[in-house]
Coordinates of C-alpha atoms and ligand atoms in Angstrom, one line a residue:
M7 CA 12.7 37.0 41.2
R8 CA 10.0 39.0 39.4
R9 CA 10.8 39.5 35.7
T10 CA 9.1 40.8 32.6
I11 CA 8.1 38.1 30.1
F12 CA 6.6 38.4 26.6
A13 CA 3.1 36.9 26.9
G14 CA 2.2 37.6 23.3
V15 CA 3.5 39.4 20.2
G16 CA 1.5 40.6 17.2
H17 CA 1.9 42.7 14.0
Y18 CA 0.0 44.3 11.2
L19 CA 1.1 45.5 7.8
P20 CA -1.1 47.6 5.5
E21 CA -2.3 45.5 2.5
R22 CA -0.8 47.8 -0.2
V23 CA 2.5 46.4 -1.5
V24 CA 4.8 49.0 -3.1
T25 CA 7.5 47.3 -5.2
N26 CA 10.9 48.9 -6.2
Q27 CA 9.5 48.9 -9.8
E28 CA 6.7 51.1 -8.6
L29 CA 9.2 53.6 -7.1
E30 CA 11.1 53.6 -10.5
K31 CA 8.0 55.4 -11.9
L32 CA 8.1 58.1 -9.3
M33 CA 11.8 58.9 -9.1
D34 CA 15.2 58.2 -10.8
T35 CA 16.0 54.9 -9.1
S36 CA 16.2 51.3 -10.0
D37 CA 15.2 47.9 -8.5
E38 CA 18.8 46.8 -9.0
W39 CA 20.2 49.9 -7.0
I40 CA 17.7 49.4 -4.1
R41 CA 18.3 45.6 -3.8
E42 CA 22.1 45.9 -4.0
R43 CA 22.4 48.8 -1.6
T44 CA 19.6 48.0 0.9
G45 CA 18.2 44.5 0.4
I46 CA 14.7 45.9 0.1
V47 CA 12.4 44.4 -2.5
E48 CA 9.1 45.9 -1.5
R49 CA 7.4 47.8 1.4
R50 CA 3.9 48.4 2.6
W51 CA 2.2 51.8 2.4
V52 CA -1.1 52.8 4.0
K53 CA -4.1 54.0 2.1
E54 CA -5.9 57.4 2.5
G55 CA -7.5 57.7 5.9
D56 CA -5.4 55.0 7.7
T57 CA -4.1 56.1 11.1
V58 CA -1.1 55.0 13.2
S59 CA -3.4 54.0 16.0
G60 CA -5.5 52.0 13.6
L61 CA -2.4 49.9 12.6
A62 CA -1.5 49.7 16.2
L63 CA -4.9 48.4 17.1
K64 CA -4.7 45.5 14.7
A65 CA -1.2 44.5 16.0
S66 CA -2.4 44.8 19.6
E67 CA -5.4 42.6 19.0
M68 CA -3.1 39.9 17.6
A69 CA -0.7 40.2 20.6
L70 CA -3.6 40.1 23.1
E71 CA -5.1 37.0 21.4
R72 CA -1.7 35.2 21.5
A73 CA -1.3 36.2 25.2
K74 CA -4.8 34.8 25.9
M75 CA -5.8 38.2 27.3
T76 CA -8.2 41.0 26.5
S77 CA -7.7 44.7 26.6
A78 CA -9.4 44.8 30.0
D79 CA -6.3 43.0 31.4
I80 CA -3.9 45.8 30.4
D81 CA -2.9 48.3 33.1
L82 CA -0.5 50.5 31.1
I83 CA -0.1 51.4 27.4
I84 CA 3.3 52.3 26.1
F85 CA 3.3 53.6 22.5
A86 CA 6.5 54.1 20.6
C87 CA 6.1 56.1 17.4
M88 CA 7.7 59.1 15.7
E89 CA 4.4 60.7 14.8
S90 CA 0.8 60.3 16.0
D91 CA -2.6 60.5 14.3
S92 CA -2.4 64.2 15.1
E93 CA 0.2 66.8 16.1
F94 CA -1.0 66.1 19.7
P95 CA -2.1 64.1 21.6
G96 CA 0.3 61.2 21.1
G97 CA -0.6 57.8 19.8
G98 CA -1.1 56.2 23.2
C99 CA -4.4 58.1 23.8
W100 CA -5.7 57.4 20.2
L101 CA -5.0 53.7 20.7
Q102 CA -6.6 53.7 24.2
E103 CA -9.8 55.1 22.8
K104 CA -9.9 52.3 20.1
L105 CA -9.1 49.6 22.8
Q106 CA -11.9 51.0 25.0
I107 CA -9.8 50.9 28.2
P108 CA -10.3 54.4 29.7
G109 CA -8.5 55.5 32.8
I110 CA -5.3 53.5 32.6
P111 CA -2.2 55.5 31.8
A112 CA -1.0 55.9 28.1
L113 CA 2.7 56.8 27.7
D114 CA 4.2 57.9 24.5
I115 CA 7.9 57.2 23.6
R116 CA 9.4 59.2 20.9
N117 CA 12.8 57.6 20.2
Q118 CA 12.5 56.8 16.5
C119 CA 14.1 53.4 15.5
S120 CA 15.1 52.8 19.1
G121 CA 11.6 53.5 20.4
F122 CA 10.5 49.9 21.0
I123 CA 13.5 49.0 23.1
Y124 CA 13.3 52.3 25.0
G125 CA 9.7 51.4 25.7
L126 CA 10.6 47.9 26.7
S127 CA 13.1 49.2 29.2
V128 CA 10.5 51.5 30.8
A129 CA 8.0 48.7 30.9
D130 CA 10.5 46.4 32.5
Q131 CA 11.2 48.8 35.4
F132 CA 7.5 49.1 36.1
I133 CA 6.9 45.4 36.0
K134 CA 10.0 44.5 38.1
T135 CA 8.9 46.9 40.8
G136 CA 5.4 45.6 40.8
H137 CA 3.9 48.9 39.8
Y138 CA 2.1 47.4 36.8
N139 CA 1.4 43.8 35.8
N140 CA 0.3 43.7 32.2
I141 CA 1.7 46.3 29.8
L142 CA 0.8 46.7 26.2
L143 CA 3.9 47.9 24.3
V144 CA 3.4 49.0 20.8
G145 CA 5.6 50.3 18.0
A146 CA 3.7 51.8 15.0
E147 CA 4.6 54.1 12.2
I148 CA 3.2 55.7 9.0
Q149 CA 6.2 56.9 7.1
S150 CA 5.0 56.9 3.5
T151 CA 3.0 60.1 3.8
S152 CA 6.1 62.1 5.0
L153 CA 8.5 61.1 2.2
D154 CA 9.8 63.2 -0.7
L155 CA 8.8 60.9 -3.6
T156 CA 10.9 62.8 -6.1
T157 CA 14.5 62.1 -7.1
G158 CA 15.6 64.7 -4.6
G159 CA 14.3 62.5 -1.8
R160 CA 15.2 59.0 -3.2
D161 CA 17.8 58.1 -0.7
M162 CA 15.1 58.2 2.1
A163 CA 12.0 57.3 0.1
V164 CA 13.2 53.8 -1.0
L165 CA 14.1 52.8 2.6
F166 CA 10.9 53.3 4.7
G167 CA 7.6 51.6 5.0
D168 CA 4.5 51.6 7.2
G169 CA 3.5 49.0 9.8
A170 CA 2.9 48.1 13.5
G171 CA 4.0 45.6 16.0
A172 CA 2.9 45.0 19.6
A173 CA 3.8 43.0 22.7
V174 CA 1.9 42.1 25.8
L175 CA 4.3 42.1 28.6
T176 CA 3.5 40.5 31.9
A177 CA 5.1 39.6 35.3
S178 CA 6.6 36.2 36.0
E179 CA 8.0 35.0 39.3
N180 CA 10.0 32.3 37.6
G181 CA 13.4 34.1 37.6
E182 CA 14.7 32.1 34.7
R183 CA 12.6 33.6 31.9
G184 CA 12.1 37.2 30.9
V185 CA 13.9 40.4 30.1
L186 CA 17.4 39.9 31.5
T187 CA 18.8 43.4 30.8
T188 CA 18.2 46.5 28.7
H189 CA 20.7 49.2 27.7
L190 CA 19.8 52.7 26.3
H191 CA 21.9 55.3 24.8
A192 CA 21.7 58.6 22.9
D193 CA 24.0 61.3 21.6
G194 CA 22.3 64.6 20.6
V195 CA 25.4 65.8 18.9
Y196 CA 24.1 63.9 15.8
T197 CA 20.5 65.3 15.8
K198 CA 20.9 66.8 12.3
K199 CA 22.4 63.7 10.7
L200 CA 18.9 62.1 10.4
W201 CA 16.0 64.4 11.0
A202 CA 12.9 66.2 9.7
E203 CA 13.4 70.0 10.3
W204 CA 9.9 71.5 9.6
P205 CA 7.3 72.1 10.8
S206 CA 9.1 73.4 13.9
V207 CA 8.3 75.4 17.0
T208 CA 11.2 77.7 16.2
H209 CA 8.9 79.5 13.7
H210 CA 5.7 81.4 14.2
P211 CA 3.5 80.2 12.7
R212 CA 5.0 76.7 12.7
I213 CA 4.3 76.1 9.0
T214 CA 3.8 78.6 6.2
P215 CA 2.9 78.2 2.5
E216 CA 6.5 79.2 1.7
M217 CA 7.9 76.3 3.8
L218 CA 5.8 73.9 1.7
E219 CA 7.8 75.0 -1.4
T220 CA 11.1 73.8 0.1
D221 CA 12.5 70.4 0.7
R222 CA 13.1 71.2 4.4
I223 CA 9.7 69.7 5.3
Y224 CA 11.0 66.2 4.3
P225 CA 13.1 63.8 6.4
K226 CA 16.9 64.1 5.6
M227 CA 19.8 61.9 6.3
E228 CA 23.5 61.7 5.7
G229 CA 23.3 58.1 4.7
R230 CA 27.0 57.0 4.8
Y231 CA 27.5 58.8 8.1
V232 CA 24.5 57.0 9.6
F233 CA 25.6 53.7 8.1
K234 CA 29.1 53.9 9.7
H235 CA 27.7 54.8 13.2
A236 CA 25.1 52.0 13.0
V237 CA 27.6 49.2 12.2
T238 CA 29.7 50.3 15.2
R239 CA 26.9 50.8 17.7
F240 CA 24.9 47.6 17.0
P241 CA 27.7 45.2 18.0
E242 CA 28.8 47.5 20.9
V243 CA 25.4 47.6 22.5
I244 CA 24.8 43.9 22.0
H245 CA 28.2 43.2 23.7
E246 CA 27.2 45.5 26.5
A247 CA 24.1 43.3 27.2
L248 CA 26.1 40.1 27.0
E249 CA 28.8 41.4 29.4
K250 CA 26.2 42.5 31.9
T251 CA 24.5 39.0 32.0
G252 CA 27.6 36.9 31.6
Y253 CA 26.6 35.3 28.3
S254 CA 28.6 35.0 25.1
I255 CA 27.3 35.6 21.6
K256 CA 27.5 31.8 21.1
D257 CA 24.8 31.4 23.7
V258 CA 22.4 33.6 21.7
D259 CA 19.8 31.7 19.6
L260 CA 18.6 34.7 17.6
V261 CA 19.7 38.3 17.1
V262 CA 16.8 40.6 16.1
P263 CA 18.3 43.9 14.9
H264 CA 16.4 46.9 13.8
Q265 CA 15.9 46.6 10.0
A266 CA 17.7 49.6 8.5
N267 CA 19.6 48.1 5.7
L268 CA 20.5 44.4 4.9
R269 CA 24.2 45.5 4.5
I270 CA 24.1 46.9 8.0
T271 CA 22.7 43.6 9.3
E272 CA 25.4 41.6 7.4
A273 CA 28.2 43.9 8.7
V274 CA 26.9 43.5 12.3
A275 CA 26.8 39.7 11.9
Q276 CA 30.4 39.8 10.7
R277 CA 31.5 42.0 13.5
L278 CA 29.7 39.8 16.1
G279 CA 31.4 36.7 14.5
I280 CA 28.1 34.9 13.8
G281 CA 26.4 33.7 10.6
M282 CA 23.4 35.3 9.0
D283 CA 21.3 32.3 10.1
K284 CA 21.4 33.8 13.6
M285 CA 20.3 37.2 12.4
Y286 CA 16.6 37.8 11.8
S287 CA 15.8 39.8 8.6
N288 CA 12.6 40.7 6.9
I289 CA 13.7 44.0 5.4
E290 CA 13.2 42.6 1.9
K291 CA 9.4 42.6 2.5
Y292 CA 8.8 45.7 4.6
G293 CA 11.8 48.1 4.4
N294 CA 12.5 50.1 7.6
T295 CA 9.4 50.6 9.7
T296 CA 11.2 52.6 12.5
A297 CA 9.7 51.8 15.9
A298 CA 7.5 49.0 14.5
T299 CA 10.4 47.0 13.0
I300 CA 11.5 45.0 16.1
P301 CA 8.1 44.0 17.3
I302 CA 7.1 43.0 13.7
C303 CA 10.3 40.9 13.6
L304 CA 9.6 39.3 17.0
S305 CA 6.0 38.5 16.0
E306 CA 7.1 36.9 12.7
A307 CA 10.1 35.0 14.2
W308 CA 7.8 33.6 17.0
K309 CA 5.2 32.5 14.4
E310 CA 8.0 30.8 12.3
G311 CA 9.2 29.0 15.3
R312 CA 12.6 30.7 15.4
I313 CA 11.8 32.1 18.8
K314 CA 10.4 29.5 21.3
E315 CA 10.0 29.4 25.1
G316 CA 13.6 29.3 26.5
S317 CA 15.3 30.9 23.4
L318 CA 17.9 33.5 24.2
V319 CA 17.1 36.5 22.0
A320 CA 19.2 39.7 21.6
I321 CA 17.4 42.7 20.2
A322 CA 19.2 45.9 19.2
A323 CA 18.3 49.2 17.5
F324 CA 20.0 52.3 16.2
G325 CA 18.4 55.4 14.8
S326 CA 17.7 59.2 14.7
G327 CA 19.0 61.1 17.6
F328 CA 21.3 59.3 17.4
T329 CA 19.7 56.8 19.8
W330 CA 20.7 53.1 20.2
A331 CA 19.7 50.4 22.5
S332 CA 19.7 46.6 23.2
A333 CA 18.0 44.0 25.4
L334 CA 18.7 40.4 26.1
I335 CA 15.6 38.2 26.7
R336 CA 15.2 34.6 27.8
W337 CA 11.9 34.0 26.0
Ligands
LIG408 C1 21.0 55.4 2.1 C2 22.0 54.3 1.7 C3 21.3 53.1 1.2 C4 22.8 54.9 0.5 O1 23.7 53.9 0.1 P1 25.3 54.3 -0.2 O2 25.9 53.1 -0.7 O3 25.8 54.9 1.1 O4 25.1 55.3 -1.3 P2 25.5 56.9 -1.3 O5 24.7 57.6 -0.4 O6 27.0 57.0 -1.2 O7 25.1 57.3 -2.8 C5 25.7 56.7 -3.9 C6 25.0 57.2 -5.1 O8 23.7 56.7 -5.3 C7 22.7 57.8 -5.4 N1 21.5 57.4 -4.8 C8 21.0 57.6 -3.5 N2 19.8 57.1 -3.4 C9 19.5 56.5 -4.5 C10 18.4 55.7 -5.0 N3 17.3 55.5 -4.2 N4 18.4 55.3 -6.2 C11 19.4 55.5 -7.1 N5 20.5 56.2 -6.7 C12 20.6 56.6 -5.4 C13 23.4 58.9 -4.7 O9 22.8 60.1 -5.2 C14 24.8 58.8 -5.1 O10 25.0 59.3 -6.4 P3 26.4 60.0 -6.8 O11 27.5 59.0 -6.6 O12 26.2 60.4 -8.2 O13 26.5 61.1 -5.9 C15 23.0 53.9 2.8 O14 23.9 55.0 3.1 C16 22.3 53.6 4.1 O15 21.6 52.7 4.2 N6 22.6 54.4 5.2 C17 22.0 54.2 6.5 C18 20.5 54.5 6.4 C19 19.8 54.1 7.7 O16 20.1 53.1 8.2 N7 18.9 55.0 8.0 C20 18.0 54.8 9.1 C21 18.7 54.5 10.4 S1 17.6 53.8 11.4

């Protein structure tokens, strides 16, 4: 049976480390509050001139090297990101130009924190049907430039960071290994619970000097509301993947959840009935990097030896939309 396997995973984080103490100088917050409520100690921010596709390129190069492939082997790019280097085109074309692989398709996925798993599901369908053989799947984000760095935006500003992760996905005829199942969900009733309103096509022109004077150009969130939904949806969508494949949570070697808040990860572990030793977490170093989070985790977990060939890995995400998703992978 033809399945999708991870041939290589890579990641890249900007060099600039931004500690909680640094944020204390910008807004009314404290290291203690951020650690206690979120588990985050520091995050990475880009420097002036950095691009989403530039971060993505570095993560892709690591993934390709680990897969023992070159960009010439890739026959489809799938790029998950909220925002690109420009209003349009999307990140896939910007990355394609940097990888110098003209002509192949470049597909953008815009599903926020669930973007990487949405992209994985799309890639899996293409590989299983034999339409494509080697797919480069990337999640990359620059968040820091969109945040309100005053006290008014502190609930969001302390959570998010910049980074990129990538996976080279390839076909395997060995039916044992690979992506066993993927599950995607969304509920647009909740669009305004976590969103950035402006600039928007509902106005002509899309952005005006007056808009820049308001806080409606910054991302907004009802934090507690998002938290409650997340701790329900994560276990639910992981169970969905287990039921589909006939596995139990005890069979899973590592759960890699989207890194939104350490308290969410702990609550999910509790609801799943597993210890934190089975939950991957790196939120203390990077915060929430949206679509980049899961591939960064996979790349680090692989490097640390916590994911090996044959490991059963569950990945799950929840985010703006709301969107949520899971996949079960025999690595
Ligand atoms: C944002 C989040 C950390 C806030 O934690 P919380 O325990 O729910 O805190 P609350 O929102 O109830 O706020 C408690 C107080 O802290 C304040 N506060 C918010 N952010 C703060 C910050 N960065 N520093 C200090 N105080 C802060 C609030 O203003 C509030 O003050 P008040 O009691 O005087 O009104 C939490 O709700 C969360 O993580 N939600 C989910 C976020 C998420 O996952 N988003 C992405 C999904 S992919």
